[in-house]
Backbone as a ProteinNet text record, in pm:
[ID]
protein_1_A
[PRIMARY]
XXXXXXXXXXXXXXXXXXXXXXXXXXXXXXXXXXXXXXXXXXXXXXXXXXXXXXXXXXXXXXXXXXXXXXXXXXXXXXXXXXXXXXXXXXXXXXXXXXXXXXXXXXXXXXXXXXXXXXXXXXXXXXXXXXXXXXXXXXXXXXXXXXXXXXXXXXXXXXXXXXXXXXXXXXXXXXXXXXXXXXXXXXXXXXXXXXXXXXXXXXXXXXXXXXX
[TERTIARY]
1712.8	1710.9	1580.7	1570.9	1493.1	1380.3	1289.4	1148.9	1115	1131.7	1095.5	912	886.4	719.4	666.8	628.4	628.1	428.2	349.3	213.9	205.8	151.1	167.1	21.4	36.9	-60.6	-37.1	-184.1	-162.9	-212.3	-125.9	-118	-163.6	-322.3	-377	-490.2	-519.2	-673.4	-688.4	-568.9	-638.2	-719.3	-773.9	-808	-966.7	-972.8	-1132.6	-1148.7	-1260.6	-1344.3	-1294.8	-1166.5	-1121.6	-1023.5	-981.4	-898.1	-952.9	-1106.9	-1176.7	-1147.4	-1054.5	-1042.8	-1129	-1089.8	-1197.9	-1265	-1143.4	-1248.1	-1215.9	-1185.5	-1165.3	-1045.5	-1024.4	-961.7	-977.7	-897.4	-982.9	-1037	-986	-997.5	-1105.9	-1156.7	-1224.6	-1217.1	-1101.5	-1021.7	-1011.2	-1052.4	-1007.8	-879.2	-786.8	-617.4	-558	-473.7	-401.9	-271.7	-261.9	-114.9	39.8	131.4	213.5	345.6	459.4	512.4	652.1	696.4	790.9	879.2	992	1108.1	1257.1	1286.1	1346.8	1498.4	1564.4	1627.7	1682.3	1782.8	1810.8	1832.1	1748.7	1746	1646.3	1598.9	1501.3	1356.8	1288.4	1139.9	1071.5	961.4	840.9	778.4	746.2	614.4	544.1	386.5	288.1	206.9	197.3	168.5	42.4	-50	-147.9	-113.5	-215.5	-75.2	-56	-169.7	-117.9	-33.3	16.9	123.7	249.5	287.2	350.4	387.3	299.7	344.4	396.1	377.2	426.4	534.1	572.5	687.2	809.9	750	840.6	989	933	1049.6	1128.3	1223.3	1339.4	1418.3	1464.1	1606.7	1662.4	1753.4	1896.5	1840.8	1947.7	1898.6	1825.3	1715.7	1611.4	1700.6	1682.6	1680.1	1561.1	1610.2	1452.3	1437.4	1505.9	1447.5	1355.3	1354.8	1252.6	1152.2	1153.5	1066.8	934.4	1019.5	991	897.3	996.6	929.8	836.1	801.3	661	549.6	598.1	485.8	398.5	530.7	463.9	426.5	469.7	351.6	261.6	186.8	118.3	-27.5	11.1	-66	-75.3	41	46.5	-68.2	-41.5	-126.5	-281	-305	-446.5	-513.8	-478.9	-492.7	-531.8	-419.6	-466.8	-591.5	-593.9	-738.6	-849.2	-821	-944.4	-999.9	-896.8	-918.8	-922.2	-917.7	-967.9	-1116.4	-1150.6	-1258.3	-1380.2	-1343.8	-1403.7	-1420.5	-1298.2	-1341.3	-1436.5	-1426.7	-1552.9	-1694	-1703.7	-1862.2	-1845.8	-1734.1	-1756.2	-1705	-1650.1	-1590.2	-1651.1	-1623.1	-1700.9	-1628.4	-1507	-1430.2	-1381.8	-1432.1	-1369.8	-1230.3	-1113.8	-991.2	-985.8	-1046.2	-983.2	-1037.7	-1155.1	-1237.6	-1103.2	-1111.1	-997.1	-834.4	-798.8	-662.2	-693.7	-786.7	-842.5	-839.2	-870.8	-919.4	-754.8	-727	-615.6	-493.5	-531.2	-425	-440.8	-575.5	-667.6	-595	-613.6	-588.6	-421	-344.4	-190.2	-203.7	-223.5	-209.2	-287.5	-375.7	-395.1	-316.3	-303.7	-197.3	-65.7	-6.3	80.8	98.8	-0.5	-61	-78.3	-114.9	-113.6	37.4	115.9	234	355.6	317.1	384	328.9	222.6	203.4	248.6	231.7	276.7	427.5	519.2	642	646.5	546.3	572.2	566.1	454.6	429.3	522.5	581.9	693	807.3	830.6	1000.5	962.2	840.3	805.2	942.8	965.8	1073.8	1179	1240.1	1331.1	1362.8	1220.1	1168.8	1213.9	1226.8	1309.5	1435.1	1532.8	1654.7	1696.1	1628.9	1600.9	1569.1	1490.5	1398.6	1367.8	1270.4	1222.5	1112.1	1087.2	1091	933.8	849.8	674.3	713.2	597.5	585	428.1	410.9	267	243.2	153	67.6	55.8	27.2	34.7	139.2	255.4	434.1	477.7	390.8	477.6	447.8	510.3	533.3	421.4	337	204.5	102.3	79.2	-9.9	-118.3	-248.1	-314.2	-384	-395.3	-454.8	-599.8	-629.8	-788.3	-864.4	-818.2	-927.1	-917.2	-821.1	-793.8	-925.9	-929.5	-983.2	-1138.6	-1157.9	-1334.9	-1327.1	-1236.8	-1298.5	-1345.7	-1200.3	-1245	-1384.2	-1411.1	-1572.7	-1647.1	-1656.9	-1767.6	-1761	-1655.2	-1672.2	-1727.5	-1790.9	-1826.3	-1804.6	-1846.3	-1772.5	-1676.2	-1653.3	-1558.8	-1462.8	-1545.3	-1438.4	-1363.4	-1454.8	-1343.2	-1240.8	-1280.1	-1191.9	-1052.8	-1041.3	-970.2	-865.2	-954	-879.6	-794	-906.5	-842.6	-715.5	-721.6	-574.1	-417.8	-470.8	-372.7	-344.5	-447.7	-373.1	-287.3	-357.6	-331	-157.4	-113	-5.3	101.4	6.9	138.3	79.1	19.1	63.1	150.4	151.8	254	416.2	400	514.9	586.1	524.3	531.5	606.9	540.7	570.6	692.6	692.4	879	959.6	965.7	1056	1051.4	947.5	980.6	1042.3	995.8	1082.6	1266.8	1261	1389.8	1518.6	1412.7	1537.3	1505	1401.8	1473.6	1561.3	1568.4	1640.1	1786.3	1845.2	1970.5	1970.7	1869.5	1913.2	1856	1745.2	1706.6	1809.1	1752.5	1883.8	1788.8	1646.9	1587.8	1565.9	1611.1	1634.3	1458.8	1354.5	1208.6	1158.9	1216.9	1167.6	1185.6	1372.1	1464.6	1344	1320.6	1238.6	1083.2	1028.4	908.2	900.7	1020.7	1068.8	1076.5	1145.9	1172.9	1093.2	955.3	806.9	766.7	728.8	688.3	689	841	910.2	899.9	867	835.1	660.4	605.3	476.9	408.6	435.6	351.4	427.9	547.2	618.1	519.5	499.5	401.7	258.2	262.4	58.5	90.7	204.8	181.3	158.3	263.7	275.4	125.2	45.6	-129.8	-148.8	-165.5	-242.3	-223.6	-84.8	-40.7	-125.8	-133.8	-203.4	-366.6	-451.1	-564.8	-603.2	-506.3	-514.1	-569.4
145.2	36.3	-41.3	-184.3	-257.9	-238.4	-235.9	-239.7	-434	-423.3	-589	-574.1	-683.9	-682.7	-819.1	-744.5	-859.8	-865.8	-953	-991.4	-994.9	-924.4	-953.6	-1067.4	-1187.6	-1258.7	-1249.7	-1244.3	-1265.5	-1409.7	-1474.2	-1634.8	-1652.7	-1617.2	-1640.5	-1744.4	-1818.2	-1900.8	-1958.6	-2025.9	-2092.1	-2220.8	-2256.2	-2353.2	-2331.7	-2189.1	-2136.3	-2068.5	-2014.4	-1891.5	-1766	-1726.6	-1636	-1601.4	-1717.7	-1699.6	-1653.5	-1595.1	-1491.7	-1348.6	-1282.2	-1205.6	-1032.6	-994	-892.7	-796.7	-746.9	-678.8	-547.2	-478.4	-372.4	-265.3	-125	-110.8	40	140	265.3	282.4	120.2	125.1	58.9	20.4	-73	-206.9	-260.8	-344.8	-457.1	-571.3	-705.1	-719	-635.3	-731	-665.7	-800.4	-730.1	-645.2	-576.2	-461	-546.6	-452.4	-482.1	-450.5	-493.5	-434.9	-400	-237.1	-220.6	-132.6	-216.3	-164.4	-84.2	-0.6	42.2	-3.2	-76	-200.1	-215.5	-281	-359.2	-186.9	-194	-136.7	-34.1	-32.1	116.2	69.1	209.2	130.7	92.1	19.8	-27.4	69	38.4	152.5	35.2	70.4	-3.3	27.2	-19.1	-34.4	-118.9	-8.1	-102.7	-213.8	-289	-407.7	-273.5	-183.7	-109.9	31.9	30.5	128.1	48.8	-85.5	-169	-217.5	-210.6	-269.1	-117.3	5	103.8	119	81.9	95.1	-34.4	-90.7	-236.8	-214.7	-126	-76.7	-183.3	-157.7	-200.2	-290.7	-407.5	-492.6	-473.4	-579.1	-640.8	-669.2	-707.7	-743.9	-850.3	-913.3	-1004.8	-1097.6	-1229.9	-1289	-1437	-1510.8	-1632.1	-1672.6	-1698	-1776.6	-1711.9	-1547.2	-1461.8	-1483.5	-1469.7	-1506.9	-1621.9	-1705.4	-1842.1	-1884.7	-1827.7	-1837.1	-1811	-1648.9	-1541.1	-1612.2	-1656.7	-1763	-1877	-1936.1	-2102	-2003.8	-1972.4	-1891.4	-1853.6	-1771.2	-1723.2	-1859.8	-1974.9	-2049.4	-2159	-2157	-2224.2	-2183.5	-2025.2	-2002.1	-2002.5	-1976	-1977.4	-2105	-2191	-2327.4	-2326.3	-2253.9	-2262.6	-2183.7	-2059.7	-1955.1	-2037.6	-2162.8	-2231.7	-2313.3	-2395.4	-2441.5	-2363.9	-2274.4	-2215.3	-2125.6	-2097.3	-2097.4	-2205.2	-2300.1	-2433.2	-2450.8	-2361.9	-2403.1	-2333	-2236.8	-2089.1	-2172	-2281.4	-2305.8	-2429.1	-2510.8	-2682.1	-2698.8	-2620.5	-2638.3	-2640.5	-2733.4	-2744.9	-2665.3	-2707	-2720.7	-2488.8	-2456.7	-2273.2	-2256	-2356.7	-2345.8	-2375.6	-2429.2	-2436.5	-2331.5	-2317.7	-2177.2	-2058.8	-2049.2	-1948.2	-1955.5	-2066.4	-2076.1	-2073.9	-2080.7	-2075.1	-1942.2	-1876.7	-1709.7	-1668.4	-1690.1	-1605.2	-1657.7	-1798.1	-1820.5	-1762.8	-1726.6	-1594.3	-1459.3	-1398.8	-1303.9	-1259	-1361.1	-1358.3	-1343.2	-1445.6	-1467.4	-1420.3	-1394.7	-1267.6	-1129.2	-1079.4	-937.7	-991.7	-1139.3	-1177.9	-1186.1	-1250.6	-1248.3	-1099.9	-1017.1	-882.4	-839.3	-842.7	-816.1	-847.6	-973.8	-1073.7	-1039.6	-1019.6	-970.1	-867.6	-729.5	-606.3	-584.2	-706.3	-714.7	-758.4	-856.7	-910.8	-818.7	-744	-593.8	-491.8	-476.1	-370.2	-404.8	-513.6	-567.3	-630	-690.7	-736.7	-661.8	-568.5	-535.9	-637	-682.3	-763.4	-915.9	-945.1	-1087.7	-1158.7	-1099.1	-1141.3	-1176.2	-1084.6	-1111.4	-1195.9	-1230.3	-1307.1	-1425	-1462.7	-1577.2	-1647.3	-1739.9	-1812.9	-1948.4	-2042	-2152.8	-2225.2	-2226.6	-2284.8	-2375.2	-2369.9	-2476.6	-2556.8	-2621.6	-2743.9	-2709.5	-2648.9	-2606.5	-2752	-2855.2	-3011.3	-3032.5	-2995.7	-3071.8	-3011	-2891.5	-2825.8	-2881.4	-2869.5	-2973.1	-2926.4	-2981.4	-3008.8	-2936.9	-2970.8	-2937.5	-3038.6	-3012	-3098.1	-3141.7	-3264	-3302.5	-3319.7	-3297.7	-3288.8	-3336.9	-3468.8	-3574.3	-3518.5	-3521.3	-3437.4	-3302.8	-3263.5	-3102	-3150.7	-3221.7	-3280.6	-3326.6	-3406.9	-3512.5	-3388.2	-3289.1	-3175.3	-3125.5	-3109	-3004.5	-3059.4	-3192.1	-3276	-3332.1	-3265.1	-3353.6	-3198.8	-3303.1	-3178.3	-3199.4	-3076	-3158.7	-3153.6	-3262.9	-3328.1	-3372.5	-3478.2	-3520.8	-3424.8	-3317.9	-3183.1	-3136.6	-3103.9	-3078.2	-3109.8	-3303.6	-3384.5	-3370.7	-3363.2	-3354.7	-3191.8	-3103.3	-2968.8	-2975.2	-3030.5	-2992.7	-3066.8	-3239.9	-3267.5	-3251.9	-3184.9	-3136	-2959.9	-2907.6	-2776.3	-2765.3	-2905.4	-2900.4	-2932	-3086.9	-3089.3	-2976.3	-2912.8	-2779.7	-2660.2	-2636.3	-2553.2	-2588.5	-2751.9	-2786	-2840.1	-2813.2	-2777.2	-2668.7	-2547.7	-2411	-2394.9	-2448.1	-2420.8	-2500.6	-2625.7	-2653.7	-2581.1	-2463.7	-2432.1	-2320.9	-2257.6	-2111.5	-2139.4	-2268.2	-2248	-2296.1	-2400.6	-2391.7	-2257.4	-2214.8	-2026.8	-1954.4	-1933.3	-1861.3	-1891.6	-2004.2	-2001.2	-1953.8	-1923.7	-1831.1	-1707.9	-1669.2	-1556.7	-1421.3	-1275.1	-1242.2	-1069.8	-1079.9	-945.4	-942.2	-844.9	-848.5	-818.8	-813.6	-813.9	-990.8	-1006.4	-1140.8	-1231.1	-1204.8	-1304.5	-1271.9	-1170.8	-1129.2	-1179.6	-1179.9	-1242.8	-1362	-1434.7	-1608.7	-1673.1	-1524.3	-1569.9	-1522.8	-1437	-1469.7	-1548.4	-1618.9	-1761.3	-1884.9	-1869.8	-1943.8	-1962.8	-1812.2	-1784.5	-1798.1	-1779.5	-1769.1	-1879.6	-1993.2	-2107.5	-2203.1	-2184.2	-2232.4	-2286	-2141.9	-2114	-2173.5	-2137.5	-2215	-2400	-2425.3	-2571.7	-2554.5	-2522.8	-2600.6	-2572.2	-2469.6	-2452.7	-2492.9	-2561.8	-2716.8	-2785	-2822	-2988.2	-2953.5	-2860.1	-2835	-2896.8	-2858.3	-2928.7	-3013.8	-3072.3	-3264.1	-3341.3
-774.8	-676	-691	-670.1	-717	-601.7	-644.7	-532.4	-514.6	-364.8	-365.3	-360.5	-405.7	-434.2	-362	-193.2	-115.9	-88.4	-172.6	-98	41.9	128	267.2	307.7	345.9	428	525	601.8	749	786	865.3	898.1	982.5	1029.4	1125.1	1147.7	1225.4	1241.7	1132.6	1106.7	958	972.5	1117.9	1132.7	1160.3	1178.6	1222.8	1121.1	1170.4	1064.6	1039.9	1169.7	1206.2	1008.6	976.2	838.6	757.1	747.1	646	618.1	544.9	509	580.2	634.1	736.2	595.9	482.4	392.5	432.6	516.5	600.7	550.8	492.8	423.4	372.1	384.1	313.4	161.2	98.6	-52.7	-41.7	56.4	39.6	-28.5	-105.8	-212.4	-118.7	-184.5	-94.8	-145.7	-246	-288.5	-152.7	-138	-0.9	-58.6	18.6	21.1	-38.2	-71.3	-158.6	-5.7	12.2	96.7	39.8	24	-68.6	-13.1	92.6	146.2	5.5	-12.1	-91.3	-78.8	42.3	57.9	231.5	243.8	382.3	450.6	574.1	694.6	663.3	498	476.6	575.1	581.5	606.7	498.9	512.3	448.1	402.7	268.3	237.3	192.7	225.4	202.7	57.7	-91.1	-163.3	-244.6	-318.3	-366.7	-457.9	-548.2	-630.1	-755.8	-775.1	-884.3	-879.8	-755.4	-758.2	-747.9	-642.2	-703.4	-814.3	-946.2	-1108.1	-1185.6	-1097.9	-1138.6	-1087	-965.5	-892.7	-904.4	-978.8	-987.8	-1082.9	-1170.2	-1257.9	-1315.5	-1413.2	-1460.1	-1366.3	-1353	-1312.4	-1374.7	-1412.3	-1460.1	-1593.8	-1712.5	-1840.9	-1825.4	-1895.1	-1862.8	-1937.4	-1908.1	-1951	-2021.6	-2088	-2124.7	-2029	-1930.1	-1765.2	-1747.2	-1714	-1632.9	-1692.8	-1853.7	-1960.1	-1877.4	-1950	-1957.8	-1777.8	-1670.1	-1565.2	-1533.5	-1585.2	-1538.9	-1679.5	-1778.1	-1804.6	-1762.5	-1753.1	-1697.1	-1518.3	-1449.1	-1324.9	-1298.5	-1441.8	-1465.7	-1451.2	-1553.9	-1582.5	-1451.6	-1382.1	-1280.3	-1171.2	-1152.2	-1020.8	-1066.4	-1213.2	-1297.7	-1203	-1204	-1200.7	-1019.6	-973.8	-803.2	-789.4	-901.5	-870.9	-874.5	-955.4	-1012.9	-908.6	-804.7	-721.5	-540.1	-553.4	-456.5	-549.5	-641.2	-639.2	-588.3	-697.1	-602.3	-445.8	-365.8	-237.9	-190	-285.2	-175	-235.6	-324.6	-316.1	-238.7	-255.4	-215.2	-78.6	-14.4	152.2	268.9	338.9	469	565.9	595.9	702.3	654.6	754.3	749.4	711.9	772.1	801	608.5	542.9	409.4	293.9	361.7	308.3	349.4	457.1	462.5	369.9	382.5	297.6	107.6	126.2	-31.4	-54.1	15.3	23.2	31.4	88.4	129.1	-10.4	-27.2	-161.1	-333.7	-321.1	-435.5	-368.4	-274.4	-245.4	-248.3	-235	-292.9	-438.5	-507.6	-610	-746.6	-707.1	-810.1	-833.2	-695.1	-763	-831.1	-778.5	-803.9	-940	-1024.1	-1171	-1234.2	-1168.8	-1220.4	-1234.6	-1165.3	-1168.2	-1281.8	-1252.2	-1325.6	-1517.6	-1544.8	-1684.1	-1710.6	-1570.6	-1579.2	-1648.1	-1560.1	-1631.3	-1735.1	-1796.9	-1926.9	-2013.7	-2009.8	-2111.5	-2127.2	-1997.8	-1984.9	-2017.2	-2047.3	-2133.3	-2220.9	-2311.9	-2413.5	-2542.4	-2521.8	-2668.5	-2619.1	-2510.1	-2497	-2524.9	-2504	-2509.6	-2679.1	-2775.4	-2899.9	-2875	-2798.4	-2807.3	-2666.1	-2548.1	-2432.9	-2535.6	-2549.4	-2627.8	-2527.9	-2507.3	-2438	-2452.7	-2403.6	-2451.9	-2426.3	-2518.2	-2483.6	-2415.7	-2300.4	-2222.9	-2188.8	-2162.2	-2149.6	-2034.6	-1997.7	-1842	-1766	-1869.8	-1789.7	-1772.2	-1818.5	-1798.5	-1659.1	-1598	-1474.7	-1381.5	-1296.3	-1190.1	-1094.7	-1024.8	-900.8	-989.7	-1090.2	-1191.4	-1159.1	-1114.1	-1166.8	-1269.1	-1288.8	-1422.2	-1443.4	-1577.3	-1603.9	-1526.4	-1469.4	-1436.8	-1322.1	-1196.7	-1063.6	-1090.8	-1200.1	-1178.9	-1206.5	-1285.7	-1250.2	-1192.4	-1106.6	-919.8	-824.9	-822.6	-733.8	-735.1	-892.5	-918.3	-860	-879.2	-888.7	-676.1	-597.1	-491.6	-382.1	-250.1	-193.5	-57	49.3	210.8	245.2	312.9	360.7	259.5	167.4	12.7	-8.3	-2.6	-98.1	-65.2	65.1	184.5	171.5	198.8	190.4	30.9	-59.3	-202.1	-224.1	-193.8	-216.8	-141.9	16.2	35.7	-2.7	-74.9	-154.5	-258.9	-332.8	-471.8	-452.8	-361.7	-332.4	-247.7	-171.5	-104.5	-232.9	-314.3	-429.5	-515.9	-573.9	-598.7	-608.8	-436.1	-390.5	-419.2	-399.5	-385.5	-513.3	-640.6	-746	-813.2	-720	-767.5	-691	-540.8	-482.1	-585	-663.1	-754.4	-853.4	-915.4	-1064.5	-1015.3	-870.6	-855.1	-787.1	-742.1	-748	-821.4	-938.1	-1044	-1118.2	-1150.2	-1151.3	-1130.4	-973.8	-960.5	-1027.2	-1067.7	-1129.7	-1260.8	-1327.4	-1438.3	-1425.2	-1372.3	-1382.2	-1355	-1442.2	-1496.8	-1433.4	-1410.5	-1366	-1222.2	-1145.4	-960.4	-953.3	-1028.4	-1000.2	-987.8	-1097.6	-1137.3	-982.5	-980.2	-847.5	-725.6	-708.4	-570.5	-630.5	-717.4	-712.3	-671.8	-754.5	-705.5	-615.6	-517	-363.4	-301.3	-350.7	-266	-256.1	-380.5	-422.5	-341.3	-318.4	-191.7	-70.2	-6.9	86.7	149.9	49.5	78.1	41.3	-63.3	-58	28.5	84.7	202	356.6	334.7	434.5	469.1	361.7	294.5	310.6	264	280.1	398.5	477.9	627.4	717.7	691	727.2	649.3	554.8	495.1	551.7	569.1	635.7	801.7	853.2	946.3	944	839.2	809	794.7	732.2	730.2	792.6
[MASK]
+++++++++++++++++++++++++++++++++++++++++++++++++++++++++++++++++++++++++++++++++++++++++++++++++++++++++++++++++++++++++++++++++++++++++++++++++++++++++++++++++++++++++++++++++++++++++++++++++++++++++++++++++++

């Protein structure tokens, strides 16, 4: 049975200081917890991201979608790490310091995961095949010049920019995950997709909040 591999954020104060990450933890680990119901009506078990990439196991035969998807994702969210780094030096406003934090703190285990599977079905990936793609061709990608305005802006400017490239961003990644889901062919992959969904869903709408 497929382990769903759910990032848990908590959606709180994203408008104060309160959206800083407490840190607090017996691992002491800032990645947040993995949440891995074994399916409809089971309970929750709470998971690190690396007992999660152990527990993620085998789906369905892969196909080049899953391929092709957990690539271009990979490079997609690279791109958000980059710009929420930027916010932890260039941000004024807490409420975006916090959504920066918290969109690193998804998306890195998310990236761990997501290779975890690549490594672990790599023998498949010949007979799947799957198709190079341009990190600039994906959709809420920003472009070079977007990514030196950001570096180079600070404040308020930044503020203002981080959260429109960061909303078309997101809203980027809901179009690449849900023409996904019509081919994807691994029940890990489908449920990563429909985190994706779920969780930069979310993040827009506390952006559009910041505005």
């Amino acid at each position: 049975m497929a382990v769903l591999l759910t990032v848990t954020v908590a959606l709180t104060g994203a408008c104060s200081g309160d959206d800083a990450p407490s840190g607090e933890g017996s691992s002491g680990s800032s990645a947040p917890p993995v949440i891995a119901p074994d399916g409809p009506g089971d309970p929750a078990e709470t998971l690190t991201p690396e007992e999660a990439r152990e527990a993620g196991g085998q789906g369905s035969e892969p196909t080049a979608a899953d391929f092709s998807y957990l690539r271009m994702m990979i490079d997609h969210h690279g791109q958000a790490l980059e710009m929420a780094r930027l916010a932890g030096e260039r941000a004024e406003d807490e409420g975006v310091t916090g959504i920066s934090e918290r969109i690193a703190g998804t998306q890195e285990p998310e990236i761990e995961i997501m290779e975890a599977w690549l490594t672990r079905n790599a023998g498949h990936e010949a007979d799947a095949g799957h198709e190079e793609h341009d990190p600039g061709s994906m959709p809420g990608m920003a472009t070079e010049e977007e990514m030196a305005e950001l570096g180079e802006a600070e404040g308020a400017e930044f503020d203002a920019l981080f959260l429109d490239l960061m909303i078309t961003h997101h809203e980027g990644a809901l179009t690449m995950s849900a023409e996904a889901l019509a081919g994807i062919g691994d029940v890990t992959v489908e449920q990563l997709a429909n985190e994706v969904i779920a969780t930069q869903s979310a993040e827009i709408g506390r952006m559009e909040e910041l505005r």
